[in-house]
Amino acid sequence: MRCIACLMLAFAFAMPAWAEDVATKEPIEALKPVPRDQWWKTRHEEKLKAIENADKIDVVFIGDSITHGWENAGKEVWNENFASMHPLNIGYSGDRTEHVLWRFEHGELDGYKPKVAVIMIGTNNTGHRKEKSEDTAAGVNAIVEKLHEKHPETKILLLAIFPRGATTDDPLRKLNDGANEIIEKDMKDKDYVTFLNINDVFLTDDGVLPKEVMPDLLHPRQAGYKLWADAITPKVKELLGE
């Protein structure tokens, strides 16, 4: 028995560093699918019903409150640019990457075959818990891969996480920018993904985010949605084959 104990102790000391890291590393919250509260579940049920009732869905927009806002501040711009494309908006206010992953696992990718998916997600990962850029990027990557797994023919337009905060030295802006750098590298060899960083259209030449575009330095007003639509509509049409 004493020999066995000695061998086990020797093995423990001989463990490679990477094995110790795996054993002690905390799981990434951005990758663990979880639901939210009742209004959110109600919206989820409404979106499942919309999918069921749609004749066809060619373009799906996926994201958080910024995407959700196409139904509010961006509604007029949406109608002018995307309404004719048979779109579905599954942006949910307050969502992080793990919430989108839960929605994917519970029907929001079922029952239709989109030609194009527009994804913009991650600012609540950095904003709500000041998550590391690496973890936010991992969550975004998981969303892309889950969507591709479900719909391998869908062309994905992945947008960089939008800027937030007034200036380039805002801590949350830096976290978003760091995530975008990682995401762009991760997507480089994926021929089913077009990564597009349109953030400059919202900013002044010195990187300031004007309140005329995003009054709370996070959510676009109508003028911001117009900038967004103008920046991506040509690419969406191209991916649709128009």
PDB file of C-alpha atoms in Angstrom:
ATOM      1  CA  MET A   1       0.000   0.000   0.000  1.00  0.00           C
ATOM      2  CA  ARG A   2       2.841   2.342   0.862  1.00  0.00           C
ATOM      3  CA  CYS A   3       4.416   1.727  -2.561  1.00  0.00           C
ATOM      4  CA  ILE A   4       1.155   2.539  -4.354  1.00  0.00           C
ATOM      5  CA  ALA A   5       0.838   5.764  -2.378  1.00  0.00           C
ATOM      6  CA  CYS A   6       4.412   6.674  -3.305  1.00  0.00           C
ATOM      7  CA  LEU A   7       3.707   6.043  -6.998  1.00  0.00           C
ATOM      8  CA  MET A   8       0.563   8.187  -6.899  1.00  0.00           C
ATOM      9  CA  LEU A   9       2.480  11.003  -5.223  1.00  0.00           C
ATOM     10  CA  ALA A  10       5.249  10.759  -7.805  1.00  0.00           C
ATOM     11  CA  PHE A  11       2.681  10.879 -10.632  1.00  0.00           C
ATOM     12  CA  ALA A  12       1.077  13.984  -9.162  1.00  0.00           C
ATOM     13  CA  PHE A  13       4.425  15.769  -9.060  1.00  0.00           C
ATOM     14  CA  ALA A  14       5.085  14.664 -12.644  1.00  0.00           C
ATOM     15  CA  MET A  15       1.835  16.131 -14.040  1.00  0.00           C
ATOM     16  CA  PRO A  16       2.542  18.490 -16.916  1.00  0.00           C
ATOM     17  CA  ALA A  17       1.729  22.148 -16.423  1.00  0.00           C
ATOM     18  CA  TRP A  18      -1.073  22.088 -18.997  1.00  0.00           C
ATOM     19  CA  ALA A  19      -2.865  19.335 -17.071  1.00  0.00           C
ATOM     20  CA  GLU A  20      -2.768  21.411 -13.905  1.00  0.00           C
ATOM     21  CA  ASP A  21      -4.163  24.377 -15.831  1.00  0.00           C
ATOM     22  CA  VAL A  22      -7.053  22.312 -17.178  1.00  0.00           C
ATOM     23  CA  ALA A  23      -7.821  20.995 -13.711  1.00  0.00           C
ATOM     24  CA  THR A  24      -7.899  24.416 -12.085  1.00  0.00           C
ATOM     25  CA  LYS A  25      -9.279  26.596 -14.886  1.00  0.00           C
ATOM     26  CA  GLU A  26     -12.719  28.076 -14.259  1.00  0.00           C
ATOM     27  CA  PRO A  27     -15.330  27.265 -16.929  1.00  0.00           C
ATOM     28  CA  ILE A  28     -16.032  30.134 -19.307  1.00  0.00           C
ATOM     29  CA  GLU A  29     -19.454  31.632 -18.525  1.00  0.00           C
ATOM     30  CA  ALA A  30     -19.794  32.861 -22.110  1.00  0.00           C
ATOM     31  CA  LEU A  31     -19.941  29.240 -23.310  1.00  0.00           C
ATOM     32  CA  LYS A  32     -22.549  27.834 -20.896  1.00  0.00           C
ATOM     33  CA  PRO A  33     -26.076  28.041 -22.408  1.00  0.00           C
ATOM     34  CA  VAL A  34     -28.545  29.513 -19.904  1.00  0.00           C
ATOM     35  CA  PRO A  35     -32.045  31.055 -20.118  1.00  0.00           C
ATOM     36  CA  ARG A  36     -33.192  34.291 -18.513  1.00  0.00           C
ATOM     37  CA  ASP A  37     -36.371  35.681 -16.937  1.00  0.00           C
ATOM     38  CA  GLN A  38     -40.039  35.577 -17.895  1.00  0.00           C
ATOM     39  CA  TRP A  39     -40.240  38.474 -20.388  1.00  0.00           C
ATOM     40  CA  TRP A  40     -37.301  36.922 -22.191  1.00  0.00           C
ATOM     41  CA  LYS A  41     -38.973  33.506 -22.308  1.00  0.00           C
ATOM     42  CA  THR A  42     -42.133  35.162 -23.596  1.00  0.00           C
ATOM     43  CA  ARG A  43     -40.163  36.802 -26.408  1.00  0.00           C
ATOM     44  CA  HIS A  44     -38.552  33.449 -27.161  1.00  0.00           C
ATOM     45  CA  GLU A  45     -41.994  31.831 -27.519  1.00  0.00           C
ATOM     46  CA  GLU A  46     -43.134  34.712 -29.745  1.00  0.00           C
ATOM     47  CA  LYS A  47     -40.116  34.237 -31.990  1.00  0.00           C
ATOM     48  CA  LEU A  48     -40.734  30.488 -32.252  1.00  0.00           C
ATOM     49  CA  LYS A  49     -44.304  31.266 -33.304  1.00  0.00           C
ATOM     50  CA  ALA A  50     -43.052  33.813 -35.852  1.00  0.00           C
ATOM     51  CA  ILE A  51     -40.751  31.162 -37.312  1.00  0.00           C
ATOM     52  CA  GLU A  52     -43.621  28.686 -37.487  1.00  0.00           C
ATOM     53  CA  ASN A  53     -45.879  31.184 -39.257  1.00  0.00           C
ATOM     54  CA  ALA A  54     -43.324  32.607 -41.710  1.00  0.00           C
ATOM     55  CA  ASP A  55     -43.610  31.634 -45.372  1.00  0.00           C
ATOM     56  CA  LYS A  56     -39.839  31.904 -45.604  1.00  0.00           C
ATOM     57  CA  ILE A  57     -36.947  33.506 -43.766  1.00  0.00           C
ATOM     58  CA  ASP A  58     -33.962  34.502 -45.872  1.00  0.00           C
ATOM     59  CA  VAL A  59     -32.058  36.740 -43.447  1.00  0.00           C
ATOM     60  CA  VAL A  60     -31.816  36.294 -39.675  1.00  0.00           C
ATOM     61  CA  PHE A  61     -30.401  39.014 -37.410  1.00  0.00           C
ATOM     62  CA  ILE A  62     -28.920  37.656 -34.171  1.00  0.00           C
ATOM     63  CA  GLY A  63     -27.817  39.691 -31.170  1.00  0.00           C
ATOM     64  CA  ASP A  64     -28.661  41.680 -28.056  1.00  0.00           C
ATOM     65  CA  SER A  65     -30.506  44.955 -27.367  1.00  0.00           C
ATOM     66  CA  ILE A  66     -28.729  46.708 -30.231  1.00  0.00           C
ATOM     67  CA  THR A  67     -30.225  44.189 -32.672  1.00  0.00           C
ATOM     68  CA  HIS A  68     -33.503  44.123 -30.719  1.00  0.00           C
ATOM     69  CA  GLY A  69     -33.646  47.879 -31.358  1.00  0.00           C
ATOM     70  CA  TRP A  70     -34.415  47.342 -35.046  1.00  0.00           C
ATOM     71  CA  GLU A  71     -37.965  46.885 -33.742  1.00  0.00           C
ATOM     72  CA  ASN A  72     -37.907  50.266 -31.974  1.00  0.00           C
ATOM     73  CA  ALA A  73     -35.521  53.139 -32.766  1.00  0.00           C
ATOM     74  CA  GLY A  74     -34.442  51.409 -35.959  1.00  0.00           C
ATOM     75  CA  LYS A  75     -37.867  50.350 -37.198  1.00  0.00           C
ATOM     76  CA  GLU A  76     -38.196  52.884 -40.020  1.00  0.00           C
ATOM     77  CA  VAL A  77     -34.682  52.143 -41.260  1.00  0.00           C
ATOM     78  CA  TRP A  78     -35.388  48.400 -41.024  1.00  0.00           C
ATOM     79  CA  ASN A  79     -38.495  48.748 -43.159  1.00  0.00           C
ATOM     80  CA  GLU A  80     -36.596  50.725 -45.786  1.00  0.00           C
ATOM     81  CA  ASN A  81     -33.658  48.321 -46.006  1.00  0.00           C
ATOM     82  CA  PHE A  82     -34.482  44.830 -44.803  1.00  0.00           C
ATOM     83  CA  ALA A  83     -38.250  44.241 -44.670  1.00  0.00           C
ATOM     84  CA  SER A  84     -38.304  43.002 -48.268  1.00  0.00           C
ATOM     85  CA  MET A  85     -35.606  40.405 -47.533  1.00  0.00           C
ATOM     86  CA  HIS A  86     -37.920  38.090 -45.549  1.00  0.00           C
ATOM     87  CA  PRO A  87     -36.036  38.812 -42.314  1.00  0.00           C
ATOM     88  CA  LEU A  88     -36.248  37.512 -38.766  1.00  0.00           C
ATOM     89  CA  ASN A  89     -34.956  39.563 -35.834  1.00  0.00           C
ATOM     90  CA  ILE A  90     -33.855  37.442 -32.878  1.00  0.00           C
ATOM     91  CA  GLY A  91     -32.057  40.146 -30.954  1.00  0.00           C
ATOM     92  CA  TYR A  92     -32.882  40.217 -27.229  1.00  0.00           C
ATOM     93  CA  SER A  93     -32.180  43.132 -24.938  1.00  0.00           C
ATOM     94  CA  GLY A  94     -29.556  42.240 -22.339  1.00  0.00           C
ATOM     95  CA  ASP A  95     -28.376  39.025 -23.981  1.00  0.00           C
ATOM     96  CA  ARG A  96     -24.874  37.693 -23.630  1.00  0.00           C
ATOM     97  CA  THR A  97     -23.369  34.942 -25.748  1.00  0.00           C
ATOM     98  CA  GLU A  98     -24.538  32.187 -23.401  1.00  0.00           C
ATOM     99  CA  HIS A  99     -28.162  33.302 -23.799  1.00  0.00           C
ATOM    100  CA  VAL A 100     -27.924  33.142 -27.587  1.00  0.00           C
ATOM    101  CA  LEU A 101     -26.473  29.630 -27.305  1.00  0.00           C
ATOM    102  CA  TRP A 102     -29.455  28.587 -25.157  1.00  0.00           C
ATOM    103  CA  ARG A 103     -31.873  30.026 -27.689  1.00  0.00           C
ATOM    104  CA  PHE A 104     -30.113  28.123 -30.470  1.00  0.00           C
ATOM    105  CA  GLU A 105     -30.527  24.898 -28.492  1.00  0.00           C
ATOM    106  CA  HIS A 106     -34.247  25.585 -27.965  1.00  0.00           C
ATOM    107  CA  GLY A 107     -35.644  26.075 -31.428  1.00  0.00           C
ATOM    108  CA  GLU A 108     -34.554  29.442 -32.784  1.00  0.00           C
ATOM    109  CA  LEU A 109     -32.570  27.818 -35.585  1.00  0.00           C
ATOM    110  CA  ASP A 110     -35.221  25.209 -36.393  1.00  0.00           C
ATOM    111  CA  GLY A 111     -37.882  25.194 -39.081  1.00  0.00           C
ATOM    112  CA  TYR A 112     -36.210  27.461 -41.629  1.00  0.00           C
ATOM    113  CA  LYS A 113     -33.052  27.732 -43.739  1.00  0.00           C
ATOM    114  CA  PRO A 114     -31.703  31.284 -43.815  1.00  0.00           C
ATOM    115  CA  LYS A 115     -29.533  32.299 -46.716  1.00  0.00           C
ATOM    116  CA  VAL A 116     -27.726  34.886 -44.578  1.00  0.00           C
ATOM    117  CA  ALA A 117     -27.234  35.363 -40.833  1.00  0.00           C
ATOM    118  CA  VAL A 118     -26.122  38.739 -39.468  1.00  0.00           C
ATOM    119  CA  ILE A 119     -24.542  38.410 -36.011  1.00  0.00           C
ATOM    120  CA  MET A 120     -23.501  41.179 -33.619  1.00  0.00           C
ATOM    121  CA  ILE A 121     -23.132  40.097 -29.985  1.00  0.00           C
ATOM    122  CA  GLY A 122     -20.746  40.423 -27.052  1.00  0.00           C
ATOM    123  CA  THR A 123     -21.035  43.904 -25.574  1.00  0.00           C
ATOM    124  CA  ASN A 124     -23.042  42.625 -22.595  1.00  0.00           C
ATOM    125  CA  ASN A 125     -20.363  40.042 -21.841  1.00  0.00           C
ATOM    126  CA  THR A 126     -17.861  42.836 -21.422  1.00  0.00           C
ATOM    127  CA  GLY A 127     -20.346  45.311 -19.944  1.00  0.00           C
ATOM    128  CA  HIS A 128     -22.161  43.151 -17.392  1.00  0.00           C
ATOM    129  CA  ARG A 129     -19.193  41.344 -15.886  1.00  0.00           C
ATOM    130  CA  LYS A 130     -16.170  43.002 -17.496  1.00  0.00           C
ATOM    131  CA  GLU A 131     -15.342  39.672 -19.077  1.00  0.00           C
ATOM    132  CA  LYS A 132     -11.927  39.093 -20.590  1.00  0.00           C
ATOM    133  CA  SER A 133     -11.765  39.763 -24.317  1.00  0.00           C
ATOM    134  CA  GLU A 134     -10.656  36.157 -24.835  1.00  0.00           C
ATOM    135  CA  ASP A 135     -13.781  34.786 -23.149  1.00  0.00           C
ATOM    136  CA  THR A 136     -16.136  37.047 -25.075  1.00  0.00           C
ATOM    137  CA  ALA A 137     -14.437  36.024 -28.310  1.00  0.00           C
ATOM    138  CA  ALA A 138     -14.850  32.359 -27.348  1.00  0.00           C
ATOM    139  CA  GLY A 139     -18.585  32.920 -26.868  1.00  0.00           C
ATOM    140  CA  VAL A 140     -18.942  34.619 -30.249  1.00  0.00           C
ATOM    141  CA  ASN A 141     -16.977  31.827 -31.904  1.00  0.00           C
ATOM    142  CA  ALA A 142     -19.274  29.227 -30.316  1.00  0.00           C
ATOM    143  CA  ILE A 143     -22.335  31.015 -31.731  1.00  0.00           C
ATOM    144  CA  VAL A 144     -20.827  31.033 -35.212  1.00  0.00           C
ATOM    145  CA  GLU A 145     -19.951  27.353 -35.033  1.00  0.00           C
ATOM    146  CA  LYS A 146     -23.334  26.309 -33.641  1.00  0.00           C
ATOM    147  CA  LEU A 147     -25.111  28.185 -36.417  1.00  0.00           C
ATOM    148  CA  HIS A 148     -22.833  26.700 -39.072  1.00  0.00           C
ATOM    149  CA  GLU A 149     -23.351  23.227 -37.665  1.00  0.00           C
ATOM    150  CA  LYS A 150     -27.130  23.656 -37.912  1.00  0.00           C
ATOM    151  CA  HIS A 151     -27.160  25.485 -41.258  1.00  0.00           C
ATOM    152  CA  PRO A 152     -23.945  24.745 -43.173  1.00  0.00           C
ATOM    153  CA  GLU A 153     -25.261  26.503 -46.309  1.00  0.00           C
ATOM    154  CA  THR A 154     -25.977  29.785 -44.506  1.00  0.00           C
ATOM    155  CA  LYS A 155     -23.574  32.635 -45.201  1.00  0.00           C
ATOM    156  CA  ILE A 156     -22.641  34.374 -41.979  1.00  0.00           C
ATOM    157  CA  LEU A 157     -22.024  38.114 -41.792  1.00  0.00           C
ATOM    158  CA  LEU A 158     -20.286  38.544 -38.455  1.00  0.00           C
ATOM    159  CA  LEU A 159     -20.004  42.149 -37.313  1.00  0.00           C
ATOM    160  CA  ALA A 160     -17.383  43.419 -34.912  1.00  0.00           C
ATOM    161  CA  ILE A 161     -18.817  44.283 -31.498  1.00  0.00           C
ATOM    162  CA  PHE A 162     -19.882  47.909 -31.721  1.00  0.00           C
ATOM    163  CA  PRO A 163     -17.948  50.640 -29.916  1.00  0.00           C
ATOM    164  CA  ARG A 164     -19.147  51.841 -26.537  1.00  0.00           C
ATOM    165  CA  GLY A 165     -18.026  54.597 -24.194  1.00  0.00           C
ATOM    166  CA  ALA A 166     -17.147  58.099 -25.301  1.00  0.00           C
ATOM    167  CA  THR A 167     -13.470  57.653 -26.147  1.00  0.00           C
ATOM    168  CA  THR A 168     -10.879  55.087 -27.175  1.00  0.00           C
ATOM    169  CA  ASP A 169      -9.554  54.777 -23.617  1.00  0.00           C
ATOM    170  CA  ASP A 170     -12.920  53.755 -22.147  1.00  0.00           C
ATOM    171  CA  PRO A 171     -12.296  50.397 -20.352  1.00  0.00           C
ATOM    172  CA  LEU A 172     -15.319  48.682 -21.921  1.00  0.00           C
ATOM    173  CA  ARG A 173     -14.404  50.001 -25.365  1.00  0.00           C
ATOM    174  CA  LYS A 174     -10.977  48.435 -24.892  1.00  0.00           C
ATOM    175  CA  LEU A 175     -12.495  45.085 -23.933  1.00  0.00           C
ATOM    176  CA  ASN A 176     -14.708  45.140 -27.024  1.00  0.00           C
ATOM    177  CA  ASP A 177     -11.793  46.142 -29.253  1.00  0.00           C
ATOM    178  CA  GLY A 178      -9.688  43.346 -27.788  1.00  0.00           C
ATOM    179  CA  ALA A 179     -12.426  40.803 -28.442  1.00  0.00           C
ATOM    180  CA  ASN A 180     -12.798  42.059 -32.018  1.00  0.00           C
ATOM    181  CA  GLU A 181      -9.099  41.551 -32.703  1.00  0.00           C
ATOM    182  CA  ILE A 182      -9.323  37.938 -31.536  1.00  0.00           C
ATOM    183  CA  ILE A 183     -12.578  37.274 -33.388  1.00  0.00           C
ATOM    184  CA  GLU A 184     -11.176  38.601 -36.655  1.00  0.00           C
ATOM    185  CA  LYS A 185      -8.210  36.229 -36.392  1.00  0.00           C
ATOM    186  CA  ASP A 186     -10.472  33.308 -35.467  1.00  0.00           C
ATOM    187  CA  MET A 187     -12.658  33.873 -38.545  1.00  0.00           C
ATOM    188  CA  LYS A 188      -9.836  34.330 -41.052  1.00  0.00           C
ATOM    189  CA  ASP A 189      -9.877  30.766 -42.408  1.00  0.00           C
ATOM    190  CA  LYS A 190     -13.642  30.177 -42.262  1.00  0.00           C
ATOM    191  CA  ASP A 191     -14.993  30.516 -45.791  1.00  0.00           C
ATOM    192  CA  TYR A 192     -18.589  30.554 -44.556  1.00  0.00           C
ATOM    193  CA  VAL A 193     -17.990  33.729 -42.501  1.00  0.00           C
ATOM    194  CA  THR A 194     -17.546  37.316 -43.630  1.00  0.00           C
ATOM    195  CA  PHE A 195     -16.160  39.359 -40.744  1.00  0.00           C
ATOM    196  CA  LEU A 196     -16.973  43.046 -41.108  1.00  0.00           C
ATOM    197  CA  ASN A 197     -15.863  45.825 -38.782  1.00  0.00           C
ATOM    198  CA  ILE A 198     -18.038  48.890 -39.461  1.00  0.00           C
ATOM    199  CA  ASN A 199     -17.242  50.632 -36.174  1.00  0.00           C
ATOM    200  CA  ASP A 200     -15.598  53.627 -37.811  1.00  0.00           C
ATOM    201  CA  VAL A 201     -18.936  54.725 -39.294  1.00  0.00           C
ATOM    202  CA  PHE A 202     -20.167  55.532 -35.774  1.00  0.00           C
ATOM    203  CA  LEU A 203     -17.039  57.403 -34.659  1.00  0.00           C
ATOM    204  CA  THR A 204     -15.373  60.724 -35.311  1.00  0.00           C
ATOM    205  CA  ASP A 205     -11.889  60.763 -36.827  1.00  0.00           C
ATOM    206  CA  ASP A 206     -10.339  60.751 -33.334  1.00  0.00           C
ATOM    207  CA  GLY A 207     -12.434  57.803 -32.140  1.00  0.00           C
ATOM    208  CA  VAL A 208     -15.103  59.680 -30.172  1.00  0.00           C
ATOM    209  CA  LEU A 209     -18.568  58.115 -30.095  1.00  0.00           C
ATOM    210  CA  PRO A 210     -21.043  61.010 -30.492  1.00  0.00           C
ATOM    211  CA  LYS A 211     -24.246  61.081 -28.476  1.00  0.00           C
ATOM    212  CA  GLU A 212     -26.030  62.099 -31.676  1.00  0.00           C
ATOM    213  CA  VAL A 213     -25.348  58.537 -32.824  1.00  0.00           C
ATOM    214  CA  MET A 214     -25.648  56.639 -29.519  1.00  0.00           C
ATOM    215  CA  PRO A 215     -27.191  58.815 -26.780  1.00  0.00           C
ATOM    216  CA  ASP A 216     -26.126  56.477 -23.959  1.00  0.00           C
ATOM    217  CA  LEU A 217     -22.822  55.654 -25.689  1.00  0.00           C
ATOM    218  CA  LEU A 218     -24.077  52.125 -26.341  1.00  0.00           C
ATOM    219  CA  HIS A 219     -27.457  51.984 -28.119  1.00  0.00           C
ATOM    220  CA  PRO A 220     -27.974  53.650 -31.509  1.00  0.00           C
ATOM    221  CA  ARG A 221     -30.713  56.169 -32.108  1.00  0.00           C
ATOM    222  CA  GLN A 222     -32.371  56.307 -35.533  1.00  0.00           C
ATOM    223  CA  ALA A 223     -29.349  58.055 -37.047  1.00  0.00           C
ATOM    224  CA  GLY A 224     -27.131  55.244 -35.758  1.00  0.00           C
ATOM    225  CA  TYR A 225     -29.360  52.588 -37.303  1.00  0.00           C
ATOM    226  CA  LYS A 226     -29.187  54.464 -40.598  1.00  0.00           C
ATOM    227  CA  LEU A 227     -25.377  54.356 -40.441  1.00  0.00           C
ATOM    228  CA  TRP A 228     -25.529  50.652 -39.629  1.00  0.00           C
ATOM    229  CA  ALA A 229     -27.907  49.845 -42.486  1.00  0.00           C
ATOM    230  CA  ASP A 230     -25.925  51.874 -45.010  1.00  0.00           C
ATOM    231  CA  ALA A 231     -22.745  50.038 -43.989  1.00  0.00           C
ATOM    232  CA  ILE A 232     -24.068  46.475 -44.302  1.00  0.00           C
ATOM    233  CA  THR A 233     -26.948  46.487 -46.790  1.00  0.00           C
ATOM    234  CA  PRO A 234     -24.692  46.150 -49.870  1.00  0.00           C
ATOM    235  CA  LYS A 235     -22.905  43.168 -48.281  1.00  0.00           C
ATOM    236  CA  VAL A 236     -26.166  41.503 -47.225  1.00  0.00           C
ATOM    237  CA  LYS A 237     -27.472  41.842 -50.784  1.00  0.00           C
ATOM    238  CA  GLU A 238     -24.228  40.425 -52.133  1.00  0.00           C
ATOM    239  CA  LEU A 239     -24.449  37.415 -49.834  1.00  0.00           C
ATOM    240  CA  LEU A 240     -28.069  36.911 -50.871  1.00  0.00           C
ATOM    241  CA  GLY A 241     -26.911  36.829 -54.482  1.00  0.00           C
ATOM    242  CA  GLU A 242     -28.768  39.967 -55.474  1.00  0.00           C
TER     243      GLU A 242
END
